[in-house]
Coordinates of C-alpha atoms in Angstrom, one line a residue:
X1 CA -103.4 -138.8 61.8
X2 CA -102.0 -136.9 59.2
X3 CA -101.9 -137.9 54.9
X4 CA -100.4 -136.1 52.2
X5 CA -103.0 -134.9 49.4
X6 CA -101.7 -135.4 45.7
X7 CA -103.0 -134.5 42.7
X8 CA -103.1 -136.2 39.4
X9 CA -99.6 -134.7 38.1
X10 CA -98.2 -136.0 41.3
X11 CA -97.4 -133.3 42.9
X12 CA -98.3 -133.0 46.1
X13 CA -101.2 -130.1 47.3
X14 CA -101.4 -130.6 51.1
X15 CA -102.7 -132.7 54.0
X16 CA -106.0 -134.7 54.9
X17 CA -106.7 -135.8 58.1
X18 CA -107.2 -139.4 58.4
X19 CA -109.3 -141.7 61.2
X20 CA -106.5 -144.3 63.2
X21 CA -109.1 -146.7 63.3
X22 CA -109.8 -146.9 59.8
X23 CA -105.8 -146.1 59.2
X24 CA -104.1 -147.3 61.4
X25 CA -105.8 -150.2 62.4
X26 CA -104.0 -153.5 63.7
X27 CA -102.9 -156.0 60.9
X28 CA -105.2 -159.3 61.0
X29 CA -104.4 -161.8 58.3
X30 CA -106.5 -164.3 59.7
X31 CA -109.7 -162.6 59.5
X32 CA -108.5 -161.1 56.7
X33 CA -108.2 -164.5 54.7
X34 CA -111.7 -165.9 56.3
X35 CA -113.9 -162.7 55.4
X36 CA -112.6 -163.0 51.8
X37 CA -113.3 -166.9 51.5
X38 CA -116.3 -166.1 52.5
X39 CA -116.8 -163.4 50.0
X40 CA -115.8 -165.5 47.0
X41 CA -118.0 -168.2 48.3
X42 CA -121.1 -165.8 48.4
X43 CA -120.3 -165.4 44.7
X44 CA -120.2 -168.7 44.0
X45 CA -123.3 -170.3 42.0
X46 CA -123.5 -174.1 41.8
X47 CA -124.1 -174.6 37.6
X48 CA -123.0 -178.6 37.8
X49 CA -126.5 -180.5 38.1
X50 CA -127.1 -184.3 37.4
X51 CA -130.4 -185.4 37.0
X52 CA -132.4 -188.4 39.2
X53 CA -134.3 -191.0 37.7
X54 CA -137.4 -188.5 38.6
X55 CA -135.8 -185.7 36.3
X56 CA -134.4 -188.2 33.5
X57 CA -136.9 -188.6 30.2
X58 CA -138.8 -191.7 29.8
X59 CA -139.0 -194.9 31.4
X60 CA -142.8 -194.6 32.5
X61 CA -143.4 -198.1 31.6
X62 CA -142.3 -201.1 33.5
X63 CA -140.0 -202.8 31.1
X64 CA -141.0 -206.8 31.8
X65 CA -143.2 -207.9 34.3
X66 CA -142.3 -208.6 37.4
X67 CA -142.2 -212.4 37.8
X68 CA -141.9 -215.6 35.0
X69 CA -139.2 -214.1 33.2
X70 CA -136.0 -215.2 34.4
X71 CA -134.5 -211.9 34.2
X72 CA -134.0 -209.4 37.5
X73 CA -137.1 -207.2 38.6
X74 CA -137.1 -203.7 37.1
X75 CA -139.7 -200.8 37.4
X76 CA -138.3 -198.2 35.2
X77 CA -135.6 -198.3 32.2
X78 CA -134.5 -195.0 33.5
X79 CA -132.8 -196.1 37.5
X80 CA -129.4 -195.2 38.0
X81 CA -128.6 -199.2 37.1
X82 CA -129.6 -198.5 33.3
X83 CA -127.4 -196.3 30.4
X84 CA -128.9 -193.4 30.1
X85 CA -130.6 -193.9 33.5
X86 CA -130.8 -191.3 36.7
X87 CA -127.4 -190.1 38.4
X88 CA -128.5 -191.8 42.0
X89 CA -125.7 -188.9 44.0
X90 CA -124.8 -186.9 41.2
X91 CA -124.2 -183.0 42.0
X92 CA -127.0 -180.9 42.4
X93 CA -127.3 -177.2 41.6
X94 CA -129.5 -176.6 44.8
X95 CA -126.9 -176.5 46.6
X96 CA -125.6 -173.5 48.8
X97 CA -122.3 -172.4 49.1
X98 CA -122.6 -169.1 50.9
X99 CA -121.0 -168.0 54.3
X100 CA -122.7 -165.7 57.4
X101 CA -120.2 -163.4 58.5
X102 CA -121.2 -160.4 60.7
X103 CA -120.8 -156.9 60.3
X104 CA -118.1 -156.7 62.8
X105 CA -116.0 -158.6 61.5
X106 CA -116.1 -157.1 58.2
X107 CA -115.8 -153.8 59.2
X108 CA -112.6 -155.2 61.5
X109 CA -110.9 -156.9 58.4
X110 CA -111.2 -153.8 56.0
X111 CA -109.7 -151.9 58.3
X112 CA -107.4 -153.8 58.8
X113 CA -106.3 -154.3 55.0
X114 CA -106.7 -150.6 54.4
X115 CA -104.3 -150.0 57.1
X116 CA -101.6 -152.4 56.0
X117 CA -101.9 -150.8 52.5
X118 CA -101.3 -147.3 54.0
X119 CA -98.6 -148.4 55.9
X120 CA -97.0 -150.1 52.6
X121 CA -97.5 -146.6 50.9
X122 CA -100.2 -148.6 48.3
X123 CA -102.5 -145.4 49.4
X124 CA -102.6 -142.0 48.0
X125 CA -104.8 -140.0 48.2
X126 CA -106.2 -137.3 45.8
X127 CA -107.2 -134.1 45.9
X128 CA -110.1 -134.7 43.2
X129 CA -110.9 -137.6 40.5
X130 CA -113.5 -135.2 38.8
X131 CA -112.8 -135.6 34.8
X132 CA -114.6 -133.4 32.2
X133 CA -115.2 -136.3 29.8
X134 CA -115.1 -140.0 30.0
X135 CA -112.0 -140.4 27.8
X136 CA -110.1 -143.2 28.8
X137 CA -106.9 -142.4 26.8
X138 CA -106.9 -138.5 28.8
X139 CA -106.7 -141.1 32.0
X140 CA -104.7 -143.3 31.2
X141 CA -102.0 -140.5 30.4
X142 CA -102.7 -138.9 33.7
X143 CA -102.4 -142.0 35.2
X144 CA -99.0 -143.0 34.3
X145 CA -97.5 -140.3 36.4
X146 CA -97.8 -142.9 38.9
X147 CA -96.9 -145.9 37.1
X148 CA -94.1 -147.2 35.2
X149 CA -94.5 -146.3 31.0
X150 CA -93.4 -149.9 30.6
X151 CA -96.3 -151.6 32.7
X152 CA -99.1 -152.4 30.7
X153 CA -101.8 -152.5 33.8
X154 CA -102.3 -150.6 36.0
X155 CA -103.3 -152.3 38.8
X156 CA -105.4 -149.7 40.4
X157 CA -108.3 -149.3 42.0
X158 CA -110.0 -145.9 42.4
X159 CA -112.1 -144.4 45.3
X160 CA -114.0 -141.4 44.3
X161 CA -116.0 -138.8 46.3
X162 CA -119.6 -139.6 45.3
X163 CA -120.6 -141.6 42.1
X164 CA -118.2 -140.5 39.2
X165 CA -119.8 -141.7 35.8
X166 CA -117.3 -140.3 33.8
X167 CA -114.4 -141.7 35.7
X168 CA -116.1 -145.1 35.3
X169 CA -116.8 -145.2 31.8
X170 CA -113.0 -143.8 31.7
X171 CA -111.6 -146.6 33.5
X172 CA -113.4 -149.7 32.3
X173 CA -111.6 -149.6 29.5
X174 CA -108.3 -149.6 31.2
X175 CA -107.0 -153.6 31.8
X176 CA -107.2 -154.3 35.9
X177 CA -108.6 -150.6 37.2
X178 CA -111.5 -150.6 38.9
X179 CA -113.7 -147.5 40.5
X180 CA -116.0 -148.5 43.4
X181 CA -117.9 -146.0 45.6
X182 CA -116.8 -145.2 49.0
X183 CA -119.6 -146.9 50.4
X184 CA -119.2 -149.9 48.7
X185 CA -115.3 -151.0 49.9
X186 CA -114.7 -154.7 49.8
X187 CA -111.8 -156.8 50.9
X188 CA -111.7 -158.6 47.6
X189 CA -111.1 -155.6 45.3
X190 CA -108.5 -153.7 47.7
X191 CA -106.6 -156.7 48.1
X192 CA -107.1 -157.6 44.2
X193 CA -105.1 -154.3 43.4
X194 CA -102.0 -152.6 44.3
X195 CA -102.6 -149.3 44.5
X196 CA -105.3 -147.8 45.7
X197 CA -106.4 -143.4 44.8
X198 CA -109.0 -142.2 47.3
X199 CA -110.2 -138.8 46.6
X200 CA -109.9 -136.3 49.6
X201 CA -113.6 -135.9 49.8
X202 CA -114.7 -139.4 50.0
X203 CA -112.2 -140.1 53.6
X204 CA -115.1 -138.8 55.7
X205 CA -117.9 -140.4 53.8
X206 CA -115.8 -143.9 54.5
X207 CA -115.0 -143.1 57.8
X208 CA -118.2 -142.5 58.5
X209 CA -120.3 -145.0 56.8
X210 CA -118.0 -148.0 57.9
X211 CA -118.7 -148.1 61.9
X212 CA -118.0 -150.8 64.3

């Protein structure tokens, strides 16, 4: 399977060839959805915490006796019956929110959203994402060859060959562009943008690194 090769002016500079089972792979909304719940839940980090009546300050002495008072028994001034007691089922920041998925089947669902991009045309690839300096206005520029001079983002998300410093001190600067490594594809980020630039060179380090 056959791509057309752009370059930053868009204009277009030739061909790539491209793997059908990372291309052209079948669409699977499905798995799609349950491999990026899973993601987001993987990031997820419990930060609400109530304390117990073990955790809560004070309250070491037994308030009144136990019997001759009139008044109910009580051990502690500090049990989840008292203000300013324990939380007795409060939410705890133990707690663990994160999903096992296996490989398989997130290899299978970024295929499958890489290949519904291509066939959208939110792909293009690029015959190099090499810049001399990391200047974000010199990008931005370049950029909006693509884009119309109206939008104010971008909406992009960049693929280059190997790790491109420059390119990523260019971008970060840009509002909702992002470049990640070919090696490190998620289904969050593709699907977070709309378009997508994958250099030339880095289509046989994904192909390759991503197997079933």
């Amino acid at each position: 399977m056959k791509a057309d090769i752009y370059n930053l002016k868009k204009e277009k500079t030739g061909e790539v060839e491209v793997s059908e089972r990372v291309f052209s792979a079948p669409w699977k909304p499905a798995l799609v959805k349950q491999i990026v719940d899973a993601q987001l839940a993987n990031l997820r980090r419990p930060w609400a915490h109530a304390k117990t009546r073990g955790e809560v300050r004070g309250g070491g002495k037994k308030p009144w006796r136990q019997k001759g008072t009139g008044r109910a028994r009580h051990g502690s001034i500090r049990s989840p019956l008292w203000i300013g007691g324990g939380k007795a089922h409060g939410p705890r920041n133990e707690r663990d929110y994160s999903q096992k998925v296996n490989k398989k089947m997130k290899r299978a669902a970024l295929f499958s959203v890489l290949s519904k991009k291509m066939k959208d045309g939110e792909i293009t690839f690029i015959d190099s994402l090499q810049l001399e300096a990391p200047k974000t206005r010199p990008l931005a520029k370049v950029l909006m060859a693509y884009f119309n001079p109206k939008v104010k983002k971008l909406d992009l998300l960049m693929v280059p060959a190997e790790e491109n410093k420059n390119l990523a001190r260019a971008a970060r600067n840009l509002p909702k562009t992002k470049v990640l490594s070919p090696i490190s594809l998620n289904i969050y980020d593709l699907l977070n943008h709309k378009r997508i630039f994958i250099d030339k060179n880095a289509v046989q380090t994904i192909e390759g690194h991503y197997k079933i």
